[in-house]
Tab-separated table of C-alpha atoms in Angstrom:
chain	number	residue	atom	x	y	z
A	1	UNK	CA	124.223	-109.715	224.227
A	2	UNK	CA	122.996	-110.639	227.712
A	3	UNK	CA	122.449	-108.390	230.717
A	4	UNK	CA	123.867	-110.160	233.782
A	5	UNK	CA	125.146	-109.289	237.257
A	6	UNK	CA	128.454	-109.865	238.983
A	7	UNK	CA	128.565	-109.727	242.768
A	8	UNK	CA	130.943	-108.764	245.549
A	9	UNK	CA	129.286	-109.120	248.938
A	10	UNK	CA	126.195	-106.919	248.997
A	11	UNK	CA	127.241	-105.036	245.864
A	12	UNK	CA	125.667	-106.037	242.562
A	13	UNK	CA	127.393	-104.942	239.355
A	14	UNK	CA	125.404	-104.850	236.109
A	15	UNK	CA	127.358	-106.381	233.249
A	16	UNK	CA	127.154	-107.345	229.585
A	17	UNK	CA	128.048	-110.874	228.465
A	18	UNK	CA	128.345	-112.470	225.043
A	19	UNK	CA	130.197	-115.298	223.329
A	20	UNK	CA	131.422	-118.780	224.165
A	21	UNK	CA	135.047	-119.544	224.962
A	22	UNK	CA	137.826	-118.367	227.245
A	23	UNK	CA	136.690	-115.351	229.279
A	24	UNK	CA	137.863	-111.833	228.469
A	25	UNK	CA	136.996	-109.283	231.149
A	26	UNK	CA	136.739	-105.660	229.994
A	27	UNK	CA	136.909	-102.748	232.460
A	28	UNK	CA	135.751	-99.266	231.478
A	29	UNK	CA	137.021	-95.893	232.643
A	30	UNK	CA	135.810	-92.341	233.301
A	31	UNK	CA	133.595	-90.711	232.161
A	32	UNK	CA	132.264	-93.809	230.457
A	33	UNK	CA	130.028	-96.844	230.892
A	34	UNK	CA	130.471	-100.599	230.631
A	35	UNK	CA	127.813	-100.607	227.893
A	36	UNK	CA	130.222	-98.908	225.502
A	37	UNK	CA	132.282	-102.111	225.295
A	38	UNK	CA	129.498	-103.776	223.268
A	39	UNK	CA	131.090	-103.294	219.828
A	40	UNK	CA	134.430	-104.728	220.975
A	41	UNK	CA	132.636	-107.559	222.797
A	42	UNK	CA	130.818	-108.651	219.645
A	43	UNK	CA	134.116	-108.847	217.802
A	44	UNK	CA	135.699	-110.879	220.609
A	45	UNK	CA	132.715	-113.238	220.585
A	46	UNK	CA	133.087	-113.785	216.835
A	47	UNK	CA	136.745	-114.629	217.467
A	48	UNK	CA	135.705	-117.379	219.882
A	49	UNK	CA	135.816	-115.771	223.324
A	50	UNK	CA	133.366	-115.008	226.106
A	51	UNK	CA	133.420	-111.260	226.657
A	52	UNK	CA	132.220	-109.801	229.958
A	53	UNK	CA	132.027	-106.074	230.752
A	54	UNK	CA	130.896	-105.065	234.265
A	55	UNK	CA	130.167	-101.641	235.665
A	56	UNK	CA	132.952	-100.478	237.939
A	57	UNK	CA	132.317	-99.728	241.600
A	58	UNK	CA	129.849	-96.870	241.928
A	59	UNK	CA	128.726	-96.769	238.298
A	60	UNK	CA	125.246	-98.056	239.157
A	61	UNK	CA	123.126	-97.520	242.277
A	62	UNK	CA	123.361	-101.242	243.089
A	63	UNK	CA	127.176	-101.159	243.368
A	64	UNK	CA	127.604	-98.043	245.497
A	65	UNK	CA	128.961	-99.075	248.915
A	66	UNK	CA	127.443	-97.547	252.019
A	67	UNK	CA	130.973	-96.889	253.261
A	68	UNK	CA	131.678	-94.599	250.300
A	69	UNK	CA	134.939	-96.464	249.680
A	70	UNK	CA	136.079	-95.870	246.108
A	71	UNK	CA	139.745	-96.571	246.673
A	72	UNK	CA	141.591	-98.536	244.020
A	73	UNK	CA	142.133	-101.340	246.531
A	74	UNK	CA	138.371	-101.683	247.041
A	75	UNK	CA	137.895	-101.904	243.270
A	76	UNK	CA	140.616	-104.567	243.221
A	77	UNK	CA	138.540	-106.636	245.636
A	78	UNK	CA	135.613	-106.311	243.243
A	79	UNK	CA	137.762	-107.419	240.329
A	80	UNK	CA	139.049	-110.493	242.135
A	81	UNK	CA	135.485	-111.415	243.060
A	82	UNK	CA	134.595	-111.151	239.365
A	83	UNK	CA	137.439	-113.474	238.387
A	84	UNK	CA	136.220	-116.083	240.877
A	85	UNK	CA	132.708	-115.924	239.434
A	86	UNK	CA	134.078	-116.320	235.910
A	87	UNK	CA	136.033	-119.427	236.790
A	88	UNK	CA	139.478	-118.126	237.672
A	89	UNK	CA	142.206	-117.406	235.111
A	90	UNK	CA	141.161	-115.032	232.319
A	91	UNK	CA	142.248	-112.332	229.872
A	92	UNK	CA	141.980	-108.753	231.120
A	93	UNK	CA	141.378	-105.540	229.162
A	94	UNK	CA	141.156	-102.118	230.781
A	95	UNK	CA	140.595	-98.584	229.530
A	96	UNK	CA	141.451	-95.458	231.540
A	97	UNK	CA	140.636	-96.267	235.216
A	98	UNK	CA	140.038	-99.844	234.103
A	99	UNK	CA	143.628	-99.946	232.856
A	100	UNK	CA	144.955	-98.479	236.112
A	101	UNK	CA	143.064	-101.174	238.007
A	102	UNK	CA	144.402	-103.768	235.590
A	103	UNK	CA	148.028	-102.766	236.177
A	104	UNK	CA	147.532	-103.170	239.926
A	105	UNK	CA	145.715	-106.487	239.584
A	106	UNK	CA	148.346	-107.980	237.274
A	107	UNK	CA	151.209	-106.792	239.474
A	108	UNK	CA	149.634	-108.300	242.603
A	109	UNK	CA	147.926	-111.413	241.221
A	110	UNK	CA	149.771	-112.381	238.012
A	111	UNK	CA	148.671	-115.997	238.265
A	112	UNK	CA	145.058	-114.937	237.695
A	113	UNK	CA	145.518	-113.282	234.289
A	114	UNK	CA	146.594	-114.939	231.047
A	115	UNK	CA	147.077	-111.599	229.274
A	116	UNK	CA	146.517	-107.916	229.940
A	117	UNK	CA	145.781	-105.090	227.508
A	118	UNK	CA	145.935	-101.508	228.804
A	119	UNK	CA	144.153	-98.903	226.682
A	120	UNK	CA	144.983	-95.178	226.921
A	121	UNK	CA	147.187	-95.534	230.020
A	122	UNK	CA	150.971	-96.071	229.752
A	123	UNK	CA	152.789	-98.262	232.278
A	124	UNK	CA	152.509	-96.720	235.729
A	125	UNK	CA	155.806	-97.764	237.311
A	126	UNK	CA	157.852	-94.955	235.740
A	127	UNK	CA	155.060	-92.463	235.204
A	128	UNK	CA	156.096	-90.032	237.997
A	129	UNK	CA	159.560	-89.616	236.473
A	130	UNK	CA	158.070	-89.365	232.978
A	131	UNK	CA	156.044	-86.328	234.030
A	132	UNK	CA	159.314	-84.406	234.437
A	133	UNK	CA	160.173	-85.145	230.812
A	134	UNK	CA	156.697	-84.564	229.398
A	135	UNK	CA	155.657	-81.321	231.107
A	136	UNK	CA	152.532	-80.888	228.965
A	137	UNK	CA	151.054	-83.859	230.819
A	138	UNK	CA	150.803	-81.742	233.957
A	139	UNK	CA	148.381	-79.495	232.088
A	140	UNK	CA	146.486	-82.423	230.595
A	141	UNK	CA	146.093	-83.910	234.088
A	142	UNK	CA	144.916	-80.677	235.721
A	143	UNK	CA	141.403	-82.110	235.883
A	144	UNK	CA	142.513	-84.595	238.589
A	145	UNK	CA	143.026	-82.100	241.443
A	146	UNK	CA	139.902	-80.274	240.273
A	147	UNK	CA	137.873	-83.477	240.534
A	148	UNK	CA	139.064	-83.840	244.128
A	149	UNK	CA	137.317	-80.602	245.117
A	150	UNK	CA	133.961	-81.183	246.814
A	151	UNK	CA	130.878	-80.007	244.907
A	152	UNK	CA	132.812	-77.929	242.350
A	153	UNK	CA	133.485	-80.909	240.098
A	154	UNK	CA	129.879	-82.130	240.256
A	155	UNK	CA	128.630	-78.643	239.437
A	156	UNK	CA	130.900	-78.273	236.410
A	157	UNK	CA	130.219	-81.751	235.026
A	158	UNK	CA	126.461	-81.568	235.606
A	159	UNK	CA	125.836	-78.191	233.993
A	160	UNK	CA	123.498	-78.113	230.991
A	161	UNK	CA	122.701	-81.826	230.858
A	162	UNK	CA	126.208	-83.070	231.698
A	163	UNK	CA	127.868	-80.729	229.210
A	164	UNK	CA	131.043	-80.939	231.296
A	165	UNK	CA	131.235	-84.645	230.484
A	166	UNK	CA	130.815	-83.872	226.789
A	167	UNK	CA	133.606	-81.302	227.065
A	168	UNK	CA	135.980	-83.961	228.408
A	169	UNK	CA	135.126	-86.323	225.567
A	170	UNK	CA	135.825	-83.566	223.022
A	171	UNK	CA	139.129	-82.654	224.655
A	172	UNK	CA	140.306	-86.200	225.102
A	173	UNK	CA	139.375	-87.426	221.604
A	174	UNK	CA	139.564	-84.218	219.549
A	175	UNK	CA	137.858	-84.041	216.197
A	176	UNK	CA	135.645	-87.088	216.815
A	177	UNK	CA	131.858	-87.122	217.030
A	178	UNK	CA	131.081	-89.482	219.914
A	179	UNK	CA	127.374	-89.760	219.181
A	180	UNK	CA	125.638	-92.672	220.904
A	181	UNK	CA	128.711	-93.546	222.963
A	182	UNK	CA	128.598	-90.198	224.721
A	183	UNK	CA	124.844	-90.454	225.188
A	184	UNK	CA	125.205	-93.893	226.798
A	185	UNK	CA	127.915	-92.574	229.112
A	186	UNK	CA	125.754	-89.596	230.091
A	187	UNK	CA	122.809	-91.899	230.764
A	188	UNK	CA	124.927	-93.934	233.186
A	189	UNK	CA	126.435	-90.893	234.900
A	190	UNK	CA	122.974	-89.347	235.359
A	191	UNK	CA	121.780	-92.245	237.506
A	192	UNK	CA	121.418	-91.532	241.247
A	193	UNK	CA	124.772	-91.203	242.971
A	194	UNK	CA	126.864	-92.299	240.006
A	195	UNK	CA	128.652	-89.037	239.195
A	196	UNK	CA	129.798	-88.466	242.778
A	197	UNK	CA	130.783	-92.134	243.041
A	198	UNK	CA	132.855	-91.888	239.855
A	199	UNK	CA	134.577	-88.779	241.233
A	200	UNK	CA	135.206	-90.749	244.421
A	201	UNK	CA	137.864	-92.733	242.555
A	202	UNK	CA	139.843	-89.492	242.156
A	203	UNK	CA	139.113	-88.295	245.689
A	204	UNK	CA	140.643	-91.416	247.191
A	205	UNK	CA	143.944	-90.965	245.326
A	206	UNK	CA	145.623	-88.724	247.951
A	207	UNK	CA	144.600	-90.888	250.926
A	208	UNK	CA	148.024	-92.425	251.392
A	209	UNK	CA	147.536	-92.521	255.144
A	210	UNK	CA	145.630	-95.731	254.397
A	211	UNK	CA	147.952	-98.684	254.665
A	212	UNK	CA	146.281	-100.546	251.789
A	213	UNK	CA	146.788	-97.621	249.419
A	214	UNK	CA	150.449	-97.251	250.418
A	215	UNK	CA	150.913	-100.960	249.725
A	216	UNK	CA	149.181	-100.626	246.348
A	217	UNK	CA	151.597	-97.844	245.396
A	218	UNK	CA	154.527	-100.118	246.277
A	219	UNK	CA	153.018	-102.973	244.276
A	220	UNK	CA	152.867	-100.786	241.174
A	221	UNK	CA	156.619	-100.196	241.470
A	222	UNK	CA	157.324	-103.897	240.945
A	223	UNK	CA	157.386	-106.081	237.845
A	224	UNK	CA	154.273	-107.081	235.936
A	225	UNK	CA	154.543	-110.815	235.262
A	226	UNK	CA	151.644	-110.993	232.803
A	227	UNK	CA	152.018	-110.703	229.009
A	228	UNK	CA	151.012	-107.081	228.489
A	229	UNK	CA	149.926	-104.908	225.595
A	230	UNK	CA	149.675	-101.105	225.755
A	231	UNK	CA	147.556	-99.252	223.192
A	232	UNK	CA	147.314	-95.447	222.898
A	233	UNK	CA	145.656	-93.143	220.404
A	234	UNK	CA	148.036	-90.770	218.652
A	235	UNK	CA	145.766	-87.787	219.372
A	236	UNK	CA	144.966	-88.618	222.997
A	237	UNK	CA	144.154	-85.370	224.785
A	238	UNK	CA	144.182	-86.918	228.241
A	239	UNK	CA	147.401	-88.957	228.298
A	240	UNK	CA	150.182	-87.697	226.041
A	241	UNK	CA	151.518	-90.442	223.750
A	242	UNK	CA	154.972	-88.957	224.432
A	243	UNK	CA	154.777	-90.599	227.851
A	244	UNK	CA	155.499	-93.893	226.112
A	245	UNK	CA	159.045	-92.670	225.374
A	246	UNK	CA	159.750	-92.595	229.098
A	247	UNK	CA	157.567	-95.341	230.597
A	248	UNK	CA	158.312	-98.315	228.332
A	249	UNK	CA	160.986	-100.583	229.785
A	250	UNK	CA	160.628	-104.217	228.642
A	251	UNK	CA	162.463	-105.355	231.765
A	252	UNK	CA	159.457	-104.246	233.806
A	253	UNK	CA	157.390	-106.852	231.933
A	254	UNK	CA	159.400	-110.092	231.980
A	255	UNK	CA	156.555	-112.055	230.344
A	256	UNK	CA	156.518	-109.718	227.357
A	257	UNK	CA	155.358	-106.223	226.380
A	258	UNK	CA	153.828	-104.997	223.131
A	259	UNK	CA	153.166	-101.297	222.492
A	260	UNK	CA	151.118	-99.758	219.699
A	261	UNK	CA	149.818	-96.261	218.936
A	262	UNK	CA	146.769	-95.917	216.721
A	263	UNK	CA	146.325	-93.174	214.136
A	264	UNK	CA	143.036	-91.296	213.935
A	265	UNK	CA	142.252	-92.078	217.567
A	266	UNK	CA	142.350	-90.259	220.878
A	267	UNK	CA	141.626	-91.318	224.440
A	268	UNK	CA	138.541	-93.325	223.444
A	269	UNK	CA	140.472	-95.354	220.883
A	270	UNK	CA	138.391	-98.509	221.420
A	271	UNK	CA	135.263	-96.609	220.362
A	272	UNK	CA	136.896	-94.698	217.515
A	273	UNK	CA	138.738	-97.692	216.044
A	274	UNK	CA	136.850	-100.801	217.246
A	275	UNK	CA	138.011	-103.035	214.382
A	276	UNK	CA	141.677	-102.191	214.859
A	277	UNK	CA	141.528	-102.443	218.648
A	278	UNK	CA	139.625	-105.738	218.609
A	279	UNK	CA	142.113	-107.176	216.123
A	280	UNK	CA	145.022	-106.194	218.358
A	281	UNK	CA	143.299	-107.682	221.413
A	282	UNK	CA	142.704	-110.983	219.649
A	283	UNK	CA	146.272	-111.086	218.284
A	284	UNK	CA	147.666	-110.513	221.768
A	285	UNK	CA	145.496	-113.233	223.291
A	286	UNK	CA	146.190	-115.774	220.548
A	287	UNK	CA	149.917	-115.154	220.665
A	288	UNK	CA	149.940	-116.124	224.332
A	289	UNK	CA	147.668	-119.118	223.680
A	290	UNK	CA	150.122	-120.429	221.077
A	291	UNK	CA	153.003	-119.875	223.472
A	292	UNK	CA	151.245	-121.881	226.171
A	293	UNK	CA	150.524	-124.694	223.719
A	294	UNK	CA	154.233	-124.938	222.894
A	295	UNK	CA	155.114	-124.972	226.586
A	296	UNK	CA	152.574	-127.695	227.293
A	297	UNK	CA	153.901	-129.876	224.437
A	298	UNK	CA	157.442	-129.560	225.753
A	299	UNK	CA	156.484	-130.656	229.256
């Protein structure tokens, strides 16, 4: 496992890299760290792929912009810079915020991604309507407006050696002992500026006076023309699996959609069930590879 850097302008993003083959880019979420992809990355490498996991914008002092811009559109610029550095077309995997970013990237730049796997986040196009049918999600998502409050969120999360972060992990993956994964996440979030930067992703959500964010919202209402897989843990305490009943419409994914819920897993399903998740990722990628081989033979 190598420690490398990806770059967008003056921002330098620490990343892990391993393997030899087609690139698979893995994007983490909150409150997590890119280092927690290592177990999945090793499995992808053994399957014949190059796995790359960068820190998201703000999750290291070297990738915190002086402008304080943590809008999803700014993170999209980072992601597209990463794809250029990795040679162009690649497979994309995202968890939590990484999945949200992945949905936007695949909707806007489908030619860049061979496949997409979204972990712990259902399709976004129909999510607003789904909230009316899954009212418990409003309670599960109550942390979002709280995180948008200045200072209060930092105070709560930081208390007693980031015990607020540990509380989220326990709520979102109930009954699971996170161990070293939680400690690695806390180590990242304790670095200078990282916690406030991570909260900045939430604090930019309501800024729809920005033209780029309004356009991003419109983009997410369109089709996703990338073969997509959605994986959720059955005991996810952050995103109700019942949302899948109201957000899954195959017509929104004309290149194909596969959906799977995993038993004995919550929001951090890739850490709780690394073998099962890695197997599903590889199956999804190889299915598309075989499809492309058939297409190429027919041409």
